[in-house]
Amino acid sequence: MRRSRMLALGFSLTAILSSAASAQTTVVFWDFFGGGDGARMKTIVDNFNASQKDIVVNRTTQTWGNPFYTKVHTAVVAGQTPDIMTYHLSAVPAGLQKKDLRALSTADLALAGLKITDFQSNLVNTLTTDAKALTGTSNIYSIPLDTHTFVVYYNKDLLKKAGLIDASGMMSPMKSIADMTKALQTIKSKTGVVPIAFSSNQDSATVWRLWYSLFLQQGGSMFKDGKLYLGDLDTKGKAALDAIADWTKQGLLTKNVTYPASVALFSAGRTAMMFNGNWEVPTMVDAKAKGTLKFDYGIMAFPALYGGKASTWADSHELAIPNNTKTPMTADKLKAVMTFVSYVQKQGGMTWAGGGHIPSYLPTQTSAAFKALQPNVQYSATAAKDATLEPNVPIFGVGGPVYDAVGNYFTPVLLGQLTSDQGISKFKAALTTFNK
């Protein structure tokens, strides 16, 4: 009798534990953050999982760029998608064209305690413009997480030797290509280092970001009346390419260097500047904290080099739900996903800002804590104002074919294998083919 009662109690306990375990909802999360911002996203996910017991987020970091978006599309076609994923705003037009993204309703956002007006308006406007152009609706297909853009990292110790640090301890202002070239020549002659760490080996993305920024600052455009426009490429596009090629030819900018090598060269104090995205901020912050960064550094928004217009390449990380029509998400899973989205935006906002990014969620972006965050405060306000998104055409954006064209026709110009006229001509032909 006693043994029977114990067995019954045992079964009951097992049933209770089994029920508790089955009540926990697993959310599969794909991202593409491999650097310092990846460490920040890991912290957010870990903190979310520790904050409650009803939902567990299983995060997997996929390969950035075209491999990520190819894998997402394959998963959508197969009906075997993650529950939530990161996305680039620049890739949304292509994602909508491929039907890879699920629309997010006002009711969906409400599950997270969010409204679309909680987010930076230019990003929301871009999302609705994309949706109208490609789906004929005003739906939202992703939720903005940040703005990220191109900035200048600089070594204060080396610039001081070159006489390029002003009375406030910041890099002296440069207002033209001639100003920049003269400053780089001074750095090279007075310090002996290659002035700028710049990635171009197997990295068309960085070449694109610098070239596009210089093109924009001249008033160049590749998008008019909702269509691809190539009319500025022979003039403003060529001038931008000539400027980068000239810096490379003079040894003012590292030649044929990979992305990791460019970051390593700057971090080791072997270049005076680095042209890169704000996502390398945590690399600098962490290295300084560990004592492995042996110099004082500063960060500034990319300067206006063509007479005042400071437009600079930018993109936005987003959170999106794959359009899995073969295995649609259940109501319980959607609630769990949106609970995680809420945590990332609200509780995780400042951690994400520590990745160098400018939060899109306005309560975080306008908070006193973010406005005082170092070193972000050195560039964020100006960079946010200058940030200019990519053209709303599906051939552009991360993972798109334009990056291939940049690698095939601009990078050879920097290596002296093509003239800038040849590079621009081949680039225009490639864009025309992609857009058919």
Short mmCIF file of C-alpha atoms in Angstrom, two decimals:
data_model
loop_
_atom_site.label_atom_id
_atom_site.label_comp_id
_atom_site.label_asym_id
_atom_site.label_seq_id
_atom_site.Cartn_x
_atom_site.Cartn_y
_atom_site.Cartn_z
CA MET A 1 0.00 0.00 0.00
CA ARG A 2 2.75 2.38 1.03
CA ARG A 3 4.76 1.44 -2.09
CA SER A 4 1.72 2.04 -4.30
CA ARG A 5 1.21 5.50 -2.84
CA MET A 6 4.87 6.36 -3.43
CA LEU A 7 4.62 5.19 -7.04
CA ALA A 8 1.53 7.31 -7.52
CA LEU A 9 3.27 10.33 -6.07
CA GLY A 10 6.25 9.68 -8.32
CA PHE A 11 4.08 9.52 -11.43
CA SER A 12 2.30 12.71 -10.39
CA LEU A 13 5.59 14.55 -9.90
CA THR A 14 6.85 13.33 -13.26
CA ALA A 15 3.65 14.50 -14.92
CA ILE A 16 3.96 17.93 -13.27
CA LEU A 17 7.59 18.31 -14.37
CA SER A 18 6.76 17.08 -17.86
CA SER A 19 3.92 19.55 -18.12
CA ALA A 20 6.13 22.41 -16.97
CA ALA A 21 8.80 21.50 -19.50
CA SER A 22 6.30 21.22 -22.35
CA ALA A 23 4.83 24.62 -21.41
CA GLN A 24 8.11 26.35 -22.21
CA THR A 25 8.07 27.81 -25.73
CA THR A 26 11.25 27.65 -27.78
CA VAL A 27 11.93 30.55 -30.16
CA VAL A 28 14.51 29.94 -32.89
CA PHE A 29 16.43 33.14 -33.68
CA TRP A 30 18.83 33.64 -36.60
CA ASP A 31 21.15 36.64 -36.76
CA PHE A 32 24.31 37.59 -38.66
CA PHE A 33 26.25 39.43 -35.95
CA GLY A 34 29.76 38.01 -35.75
CA GLY A 35 31.73 40.88 -34.23
CA GLY A 36 31.48 43.05 -31.15
CA ASP A 37 27.80 43.70 -31.72
CA GLY A 38 27.31 39.92 -31.82
CA ALA A 39 28.61 39.78 -28.25
CA ARG A 40 26.05 42.44 -27.30
CA MET A 41 23.21 40.48 -28.93
CA LYS A 42 24.34 37.34 -27.08
CA THR A 43 24.11 39.30 -23.83
CA ILE A 44 20.56 40.42 -24.66
CA VAL A 45 19.45 36.87 -25.51
CA ASP A 46 21.13 35.43 -22.39
CA ASN A 47 19.53 38.07 -20.19
CA PHE A 48 16.12 37.46 -21.74
CA ASN A 49 16.38 33.71 -21.17
CA ALA A 50 17.42 34.32 -17.55
CA SER A 51 14.63 36.83 -16.96
CA GLN A 52 11.77 34.31 -17.23
CA LYS A 53 11.03 30.60 -17.63
CA ASP A 54 8.19 30.53 -20.16
CA ILE A 55 10.26 31.19 -23.29
CA VAL A 56 13.74 30.10 -24.31
CA VAL A 57 15.43 31.75 -27.30
CA ASN A 58 17.86 29.56 -29.21
CA ARG A 59 20.16 31.88 -31.14
CA THR A 60 22.25 30.88 -34.15
CA THR A 61 24.62 33.27 -35.90
CA GLN A 62 24.70 32.71 -39.66
CA THR A 63 27.21 34.02 -42.21
CA TRP A 64 26.62 37.71 -43.00
CA GLY A 65 25.60 38.92 -46.45
CA ASN A 66 24.44 36.93 -49.43
CA PRO A 67 24.83 33.53 -47.65
CA PHE A 68 22.38 34.68 -44.95
CA TYR A 69 19.70 35.89 -47.35
CA THR A 70 20.10 32.82 -49.57
CA LYS A 71 19.64 30.59 -46.53
CA VAL A 72 16.55 32.53 -45.42
CA HIS A 73 14.96 32.18 -48.86
CA THR A 74 15.74 28.47 -48.98
CA ALA A 75 14.21 28.05 -45.52
CA VAL A 76 11.05 29.90 -46.58
CA VAL A 77 10.68 27.76 -49.70
CA ALA A 78 11.17 24.59 -47.61
CA GLY A 79 8.87 25.77 -44.82
CA GLN A 80 11.64 25.26 -42.26
CA THR A 81 12.35 28.78 -41.07
CA PRO A 82 13.52 30.31 -37.81
CA ASP A 83 10.79 32.05 -35.80
CA ILE A 84 12.49 35.45 -35.81
CA MET A 85 15.55 36.80 -37.58
CA THR A 86 17.60 39.91 -38.11
CA TYR A 87 17.40 41.62 -41.48
CA HIS A 88 18.85 44.69 -43.21
CA LEU A 89 16.50 47.48 -44.23
CA SER A 90 18.44 47.67 -47.50
CA ALA A 91 17.55 44.02 -48.16
CA VAL A 92 13.81 44.45 -47.53
CA PRO A 93 12.94 45.31 -51.19
CA ALA A 94 14.61 42.09 -52.37
CA GLY A 95 13.01 40.16 -49.49
CA LEU A 96 9.56 41.41 -50.46
CA GLN A 97 10.19 40.57 -54.10
CA LYS A 98 11.05 36.99 -53.06
CA LYS A 99 8.10 36.88 -50.59
CA ASP A 100 10.44 36.00 -47.72
CA LEU A 101 8.90 38.36 -45.15
CA ARG A 102 5.68 38.09 -43.14
CA ALA A 103 3.63 41.26 -42.66
CA LEU A 104 3.40 42.59 -39.09
CA SER A 105 0.01 44.01 -38.12
CA THR A 106 -0.81 46.61 -35.49
CA ALA A 107 -2.16 43.73 -33.38
CA ASP A 108 1.15 41.86 -33.74
CA LEU A 109 3.07 44.91 -32.51
CA ALA A 110 0.62 45.31 -29.64
CA LEU A 111 1.64 41.84 -28.39
CA ALA A 112 5.03 43.44 -27.76
CA GLY A 113 3.53 46.60 -26.31
CA LEU A 114 4.82 48.50 -29.33
CA LYS A 115 3.42 50.92 -31.92
CA ILE A 116 5.10 51.74 -35.20
CA THR A 117 5.24 55.39 -34.09
CA ASP A 118 7.66 54.27 -31.36
CA PHE A 119 10.37 54.06 -34.05
CA GLN A 120 12.51 56.51 -36.02
CA SER A 121 10.22 57.95 -38.69
CA ASN A 122 12.58 57.86 -41.70
CA LEU A 123 13.11 54.13 -41.21
CA VAL A 124 9.37 53.51 -40.93
CA ASN A 125 8.72 55.66 -44.01
CA THR A 126 11.27 53.62 -45.96
CA LEU A 127 9.57 50.40 -44.89
CA THR A 128 6.15 51.62 -46.01
CA THR A 129 7.57 52.94 -49.29
CA ASP A 130 9.15 49.54 -49.94
CA ALA A 131 5.86 47.79 -49.16
CA LYS A 132 3.82 50.06 -51.43
CA ALA A 133 6.27 49.60 -54.31
CA LEU A 134 6.53 45.83 -54.05
CA THR A 135 3.29 44.60 -52.48
CA GLY A 136 0.83 47.43 -53.13
CA THR A 137 0.09 47.66 -49.39
CA SER A 138 1.16 49.89 -46.51
CA ASN A 139 2.12 46.98 -44.31
CA ILE A 140 5.21 46.83 -42.14
CA TYR A 141 7.39 43.77 -42.81
CA SER A 142 10.11 44.32 -40.21
CA ILE A 143 10.75 46.27 -37.02
CA PRO A 144 13.69 48.71 -36.97
CA LEU A 145 16.38 47.95 -34.43
CA ASP A 146 18.99 50.61 -35.23
CA THR A 147 20.72 52.87 -37.70
CA HIS A 148 24.31 51.99 -38.48
CA THR A 149 26.59 54.07 -40.64
CA PHE A 150 30.14 54.79 -41.81
CA VAL A 151 32.44 56.62 -39.38
CA VAL A 152 36.10 57.55 -38.97
CA TYR A 153 38.12 55.99 -36.14
CA TYR A 154 41.34 57.84 -35.38
CA ASN A 155 44.48 57.33 -33.33
CA LYS A 156 44.97 60.52 -31.32
CA ASP A 157 48.61 59.74 -30.55
CA LEU A 158 49.59 59.47 -34.23
CA LEU A 159 47.48 62.45 -35.29
CA LYS A 160 49.10 64.53 -32.55
CA LYS A 161 52.51 63.72 -34.06
CA ALA A 162 51.15 64.90 -37.42
CA GLY A 163 49.78 68.11 -35.89
CA LEU A 164 46.20 67.15 -36.70
CA ILE A 165 44.60 67.25 -33.25
CA ASP A 166 42.88 70.52 -32.40
CA ALA A 167 42.65 72.35 -29.07
CA SER A 168 39.61 70.30 -28.03
CA GLY A 169 41.51 67.03 -28.48
CA MET A 170 39.55 66.09 -31.60
CA MET A 171 40.73 65.47 -35.15
CA SER A 172 41.10 68.70 -37.11
CA PRO A 173 38.16 69.27 -39.48
CA MET A 174 38.53 68.38 -43.18
CA LYS A 175 36.09 69.99 -45.59
CA SER A 176 37.20 68.78 -49.01
CA ILE A 177 38.90 65.92 -50.80
CA ALA A 178 41.97 68.19 -51.08
CA ASP A 179 41.92 68.78 -47.28
CA MET A 180 41.72 65.03 -46.64
CA THR A 181 44.47 64.21 -49.14
CA LYS A 182 46.78 66.85 -47.65
CA ALA A 183 46.14 65.57 -44.12
CA LEU A 184 46.84 61.99 -45.18
CA GLN A 185 50.09 63.02 -46.88
CA THR A 186 51.13 64.82 -43.67
CA ILE A 187 50.35 61.75 -41.55
CA LYS A 188 52.38 59.54 -43.87
CA SER A 189 55.39 61.84 -43.93
CA LYS A 190 55.44 62.60 -40.17
CA THR A 191 54.52 59.20 -38.70
CA GLY A 192 55.64 56.70 -41.37
CA VAL A 193 52.40 54.71 -41.22
CA VAL A 194 49.83 54.14 -43.96
CA PRO A 195 47.24 56.73 -42.88
CA ILE A 196 43.97 54.81 -43.41
CA ALA A 197 43.06 51.18 -42.64
CA PHE A 198 40.55 50.21 -45.31
CA SER A 199 39.23 46.80 -46.27
CA SER A 200 38.91 45.98 -49.99
CA ASN A 201 40.12 42.36 -50.34
CA GLN A 202 37.04 40.15 -50.77
CA ASP A 203 35.04 42.97 -49.19
CA SER A 204 32.97 44.85 -51.73
CA ALA A 205 30.71 46.09 -48.92
CA THR A 206 33.32 48.46 -47.45
CA VAL A 207 34.31 49.74 -50.91
CA TRP A 208 30.62 50.36 -51.64
CA ARG A 209 30.07 52.27 -48.38
CA LEU A 210 32.97 54.68 -48.97
CA TRP A 211 32.26 55.16 -52.68
CA TYR A 212 28.52 55.65 -52.10
CA SER A 213 29.17 58.22 -49.34
CA LEU A 214 31.45 60.27 -51.62
CA PHE A 215 28.91 59.93 -54.47
CA LEU A 216 26.04 61.11 -52.23
CA GLN A 217 28.03 64.07 -50.92
CA GLN A 218 28.28 65.40 -54.50
CA GLY A 219 24.50 65.17 -54.82
CA GLY A 220 24.64 61.92 -56.78
CA SER A 221 21.60 59.66 -57.01
CA MET A 222 20.86 56.23 -58.46
CA PHE A 223 17.13 56.34 -57.82
CA LYS A 224 14.65 58.74 -59.47
CA ASP A 225 10.88 58.54 -59.85
CA GLY A 226 10.87 55.06 -58.36
CA LYS A 227 13.36 53.72 -60.88
CA LEU A 228 17.06 53.00 -61.23
CA TYR A 229 18.92 56.11 -62.46
CA LEU A 230 22.44 55.98 -63.88
CA GLY A 231 22.82 59.58 -65.08
CA ASP A 232 25.23 60.71 -62.33
CA LEU A 233 27.66 57.81 -62.55
CA ASP A 234 29.90 59.14 -65.36
CA THR A 235 30.51 62.39 -63.48
CA LYS A 236 29.95 62.17 -59.71
CA GLY A 237 30.42 58.41 -59.61
CA LYS A 238 33.71 58.62 -61.47
CA ALA A 239 34.94 61.49 -59.25
CA ALA A 240 34.26 59.41 -56.13
CA LEU A 241 36.07 56.40 -57.58
CA ASP A 242 39.01 58.57 -58.69
CA ALA A 243 39.39 59.96 -55.14
CA ILE A 244 39.63 56.49 -53.57
CA ALA A 245 41.93 55.22 -56.34
CA ASP A 246 44.21 58.23 -55.89
CA TRP A 247 44.51 57.65 -52.11
CA THR A 248 45.34 54.01 -52.82
CA LYS A 249 47.93 54.87 -55.49
CA GLN A 250 49.65 57.35 -53.15
CA GLY A 251 49.82 54.77 -50.35
CA LEU A 252 47.46 56.83 -48.19
CA LEU A 253 44.98 53.97 -47.79
CA THR A 254 45.76 50.28 -47.30
CA LYS A 255 45.69 48.30 -50.55
CA ASN A 256 44.17 44.83 -50.98
CA VAL A 257 43.67 44.27 -47.23
CA THR A 258 41.00 41.98 -45.79
CA TYR A 259 38.40 43.16 -43.29
CA PRO A 260 39.95 41.46 -40.21
CA ALA A 261 43.40 42.73 -41.23
CA SER A 262 42.15 46.31 -41.55
CA VAL A 263 40.72 46.23 -38.02
CA ALA A 264 43.89 44.58 -36.70
CA LEU A 265 46.14 47.19 -38.35
CA PHE A 266 44.26 50.07 -36.76
CA SER A 267 43.93 48.36 -33.37
CA ALA A 268 47.68 47.69 -33.34
CA GLY A 269 48.45 51.39 -33.96
CA ARG A 270 49.85 50.70 -37.44
CA THR A 271 47.48 53.12 -39.18
CA ALA A 272 46.28 56.52 -38.03
CA MET A 273 42.64 56.14 -39.07
CA MET A 274 40.14 53.48 -40.04
CA PHE A 275 37.17 54.02 -42.35
CA ASN A 276 34.59 51.51 -41.15
CA GLY A 277 31.12 51.06 -39.70
CA ASN A 278 30.13 52.07 -36.17
CA TRP A 279 29.76 48.33 -35.36
CA GLU A 280 33.50 48.22 -34.60
CA VAL A 281 32.92 50.51 -31.60
CA PRO A 282 32.73 47.52 -29.20
CA THR A 283 36.04 46.25 -30.58
CA MET A 284 37.68 49.51 -29.49
CA VAL A 285 35.79 49.72 -26.20
CA ASP A 286 36.60 46.13 -25.23
CA ALA A 287 40.27 46.42 -26.26
CA LYS A 288 40.65 49.62 -24.24
CA ALA A 289 39.05 47.97 -21.21
CA LYS A 290 41.39 44.98 -21.48
CA GLY A 291 44.42 47.23 -21.90
CA THR A 292 45.29 45.81 -25.33
CA LEU A 293 44.64 49.09 -27.14
CA LYS A 294 47.83 51.07 -26.51
CA PHE A 295 46.69 54.50 -27.72
CA ASP A 296 43.95 57.05 -27.20
CA TYR A 297 41.30 56.93 -29.90
CA GLY A 298 38.44 59.06 -31.11
CA ILE A 299 35.50 58.49 -33.45
CA MET A 300 33.81 61.07 -35.66
CA ALA A 301 30.97 61.07 -38.17
CA PHE A 302 32.25 60.77 -41.73
CA PRO A 303 33.21 64.32 -42.80
CA ALA A 304 31.58 66.32 -45.59
CA LEU A 305 34.24 66.38 -48.32
CA TYR A 306 32.38 68.12 -51.16
CA GLY A 307 31.43 71.56 -49.91
CA GLY A 308 29.02 70.92 -47.10
CA LYS A 309 26.64 68.08 -47.91
CA ALA A 310 27.51 65.39 -45.37
CA SER A 311 25.27 62.54 -46.60
CA THR A 312 26.83 59.24 -45.58
CA TRP A 313 25.92 55.63 -46.37
CA ALA A 314 23.73 54.01 -43.74
CA ASP A 315 21.55 50.98 -43.20
CA SER A 316 19.30 49.67 -40.43
CA HIS A 317 19.24 46.32 -38.68
CA GLU A 318 15.70 45.02 -38.38
CA LEU A 319 13.83 42.20 -36.66
CA ALA A 320 11.59 40.23 -39.00
CA ILE A 321 9.46 37.09 -39.13
CA PRO A 322 9.99 34.77 -42.12
CA ASN A 323 6.98 34.23 -44.35
CA ASN A 324 6.54 30.53 -43.60
CA THR A 325 3.29 29.73 -45.40
CA LYS A 326 3.87 25.95 -45.24
CA THR A 327 4.06 25.91 -41.43
CA PRO A 328 2.36 29.11 -40.26
CA MET A 329 3.24 30.36 -36.80
CA THR A 330 0.77 29.52 -34.03
CA ALA A 331 -0.76 32.25 -31.90
CA ASP A 332 1.23 31.05 -28.86
CA LYS A 333 4.50 31.08 -30.80
CA LEU A 334 3.75 34.57 -32.17
CA LYS A 335 3.12 35.84 -28.65
CA ALA A 336 6.45 34.36 -27.49
CA VAL A 337 8.28 35.90 -30.47
CA MET A 338 6.81 39.33 -29.85
CA THR A 339 7.63 39.07 -26.15
CA PHE A 340 11.27 38.58 -27.15
CA VAL A 341 11.06 41.47 -29.64
CA SER A 342 9.75 43.68 -26.84
CA TYR A 343 12.66 42.71 -24.59
CA VAL A 344 15.25 43.41 -27.30
CA GLN A 345 13.82 46.89 -27.96
CA LYS A 346 13.07 47.93 -24.39
CA GLN A 347 15.32 46.19 -21.86
CA GLY A 348 18.05 45.44 -24.44
CA GLY A 349 18.15 48.86 -26.10
CA MET A 350 21.14 50.30 -24.25
CA THR A 351 23.08 47.03 -24.54
CA TRP A 352 22.53 47.15 -28.30
CA ALA A 353 23.62 50.80 -28.37
CA GLY A 354 26.85 49.57 -26.78
CA GLY A 355 27.43 47.78 -30.10
CA GLY A 356 27.98 51.22 -31.62
CA HIS A 357 24.52 51.49 -33.14
CA ILE A 358 21.94 54.26 -32.93
CA PRO A 359 18.76 52.72 -31.47
CA SER A 360 15.62 53.08 -33.59
CA TYR A 361 13.27 52.73 -30.60
CA LEU A 362 12.70 56.36 -29.70
CA PRO A 363 12.40 56.00 -25.89
CA THR A 364 15.95 54.57 -25.91
CA GLN A 365 17.29 56.94 -28.58
CA THR A 366 16.04 60.02 -26.72
CA SER A 367 17.03 58.82 -23.25
CA ALA A 368 19.62 60.64 -21.16
CA ALA A 369 21.54 57.38 -20.83
CA PHE A 370 22.01 57.05 -24.59
CA LYS A 371 22.87 60.72 -25.04
CA ALA A 372 25.69 60.31 -22.52
CA LEU A 373 26.95 56.95 -23.79
CA GLN A 374 30.68 56.94 -24.63
CA PRO A 375 32.17 56.81 -27.21
CA ASN A 376 28.87 56.94 -29.15
CA VAL A 377 28.29 60.54 -28.06
CA GLN A 378 31.30 61.57 -30.19
CA TYR A 379 29.51 60.73 -33.46
CA SER A 380 25.90 59.65 -32.96
CA ALA A 381 24.05 62.96 -33.28
CA THR A 382 25.87 64.05 -36.44
CA ALA A 383 25.94 60.55 -37.93
CA ALA A 384 22.21 60.11 -37.41
CA LYS A 385 21.56 63.41 -39.20
CA ASP A 386 23.83 62.52 -42.14
CA ALA A 387 22.72 58.89 -42.48
CA THR A 388 21.41 58.20 -45.98
CA LEU A 389 19.85 54.86 -46.82
CA GLU A 390 20.43 52.85 -49.96
CA PRO A 391 18.19 53.20 -53.06
CA ASN A 392 14.77 51.49 -52.75
CA VAL A 393 15.46 49.11 -55.64
CA PRO A 394 15.70 45.32 -55.09
CA ILE A 395 19.13 45.05 -56.77
CA PHE A 396 20.66 47.17 -53.97
CA GLY A 397 21.19 46.21 -50.36
CA VAL A 398 23.14 43.64 -48.40
CA GLY A 399 23.21 40.34 -50.25
CA GLY A 400 22.18 42.03 -53.51
CA PRO A 401 23.98 41.83 -56.86
CA VAL A 402 25.26 45.41 -56.69
CA TYR A 403 27.85 44.28 -54.14
CA ASP A 404 29.14 41.79 -56.72
CA ALA A 405 29.41 44.54 -59.33
CA VAL A 406 31.38 46.73 -56.90
CA GLY A 407 33.79 43.86 -56.24
CA ASN A 408 34.14 43.06 -59.92
CA TYR A 409 34.52 46.59 -61.32
CA PHE A 410 35.47 49.07 -58.55
CA THR A 411 38.00 47.05 -56.59
CA PRO A 412 40.12 46.43 -59.74
CA VAL A 413 40.29 50.23 -60.19
CA LEU A 414 41.81 50.52 -56.69
CA LEU A 415 44.32 47.81 -57.65
CA GLY A 416 45.27 49.59 -60.89
CA GLN A 417 43.80 46.82 -63.05
CA LEU A 418 41.08 48.97 -64.61
CA THR A 419 40.79 52.71 -65.25
CA SER A 420 37.98 54.53 -63.48
CA ASP A 421 36.26 55.07 -66.85
CA GLN A 422 36.33 51.32 -67.47
CA GLY A 423 35.14 50.57 -63.93
CA ILE A 424 32.17 52.94 -64.16
CA SER A 425 31.23 51.73 -67.64
CA LYS A 426 31.21 48.06 -66.55
CA PHE A 427 29.34 48.96 -63.34
CA LYS A 428 26.59 50.72 -65.32
CA ALA A 429 26.26 47.77 -67.69
CA ALA A 430 25.97 45.35 -64.75
CA LEU A 431 23.28 47.45 -63.03
CA THR A 432 21.30 47.67 -66.26
CA THR A 433 21.41 43.88 -66.59
CA PHE A 434 20.44 43.29 -62.94
CA ASN A 435 17.47 45.63 -63.24
CA LYS A 436 15.87 43.92 -66.28
#
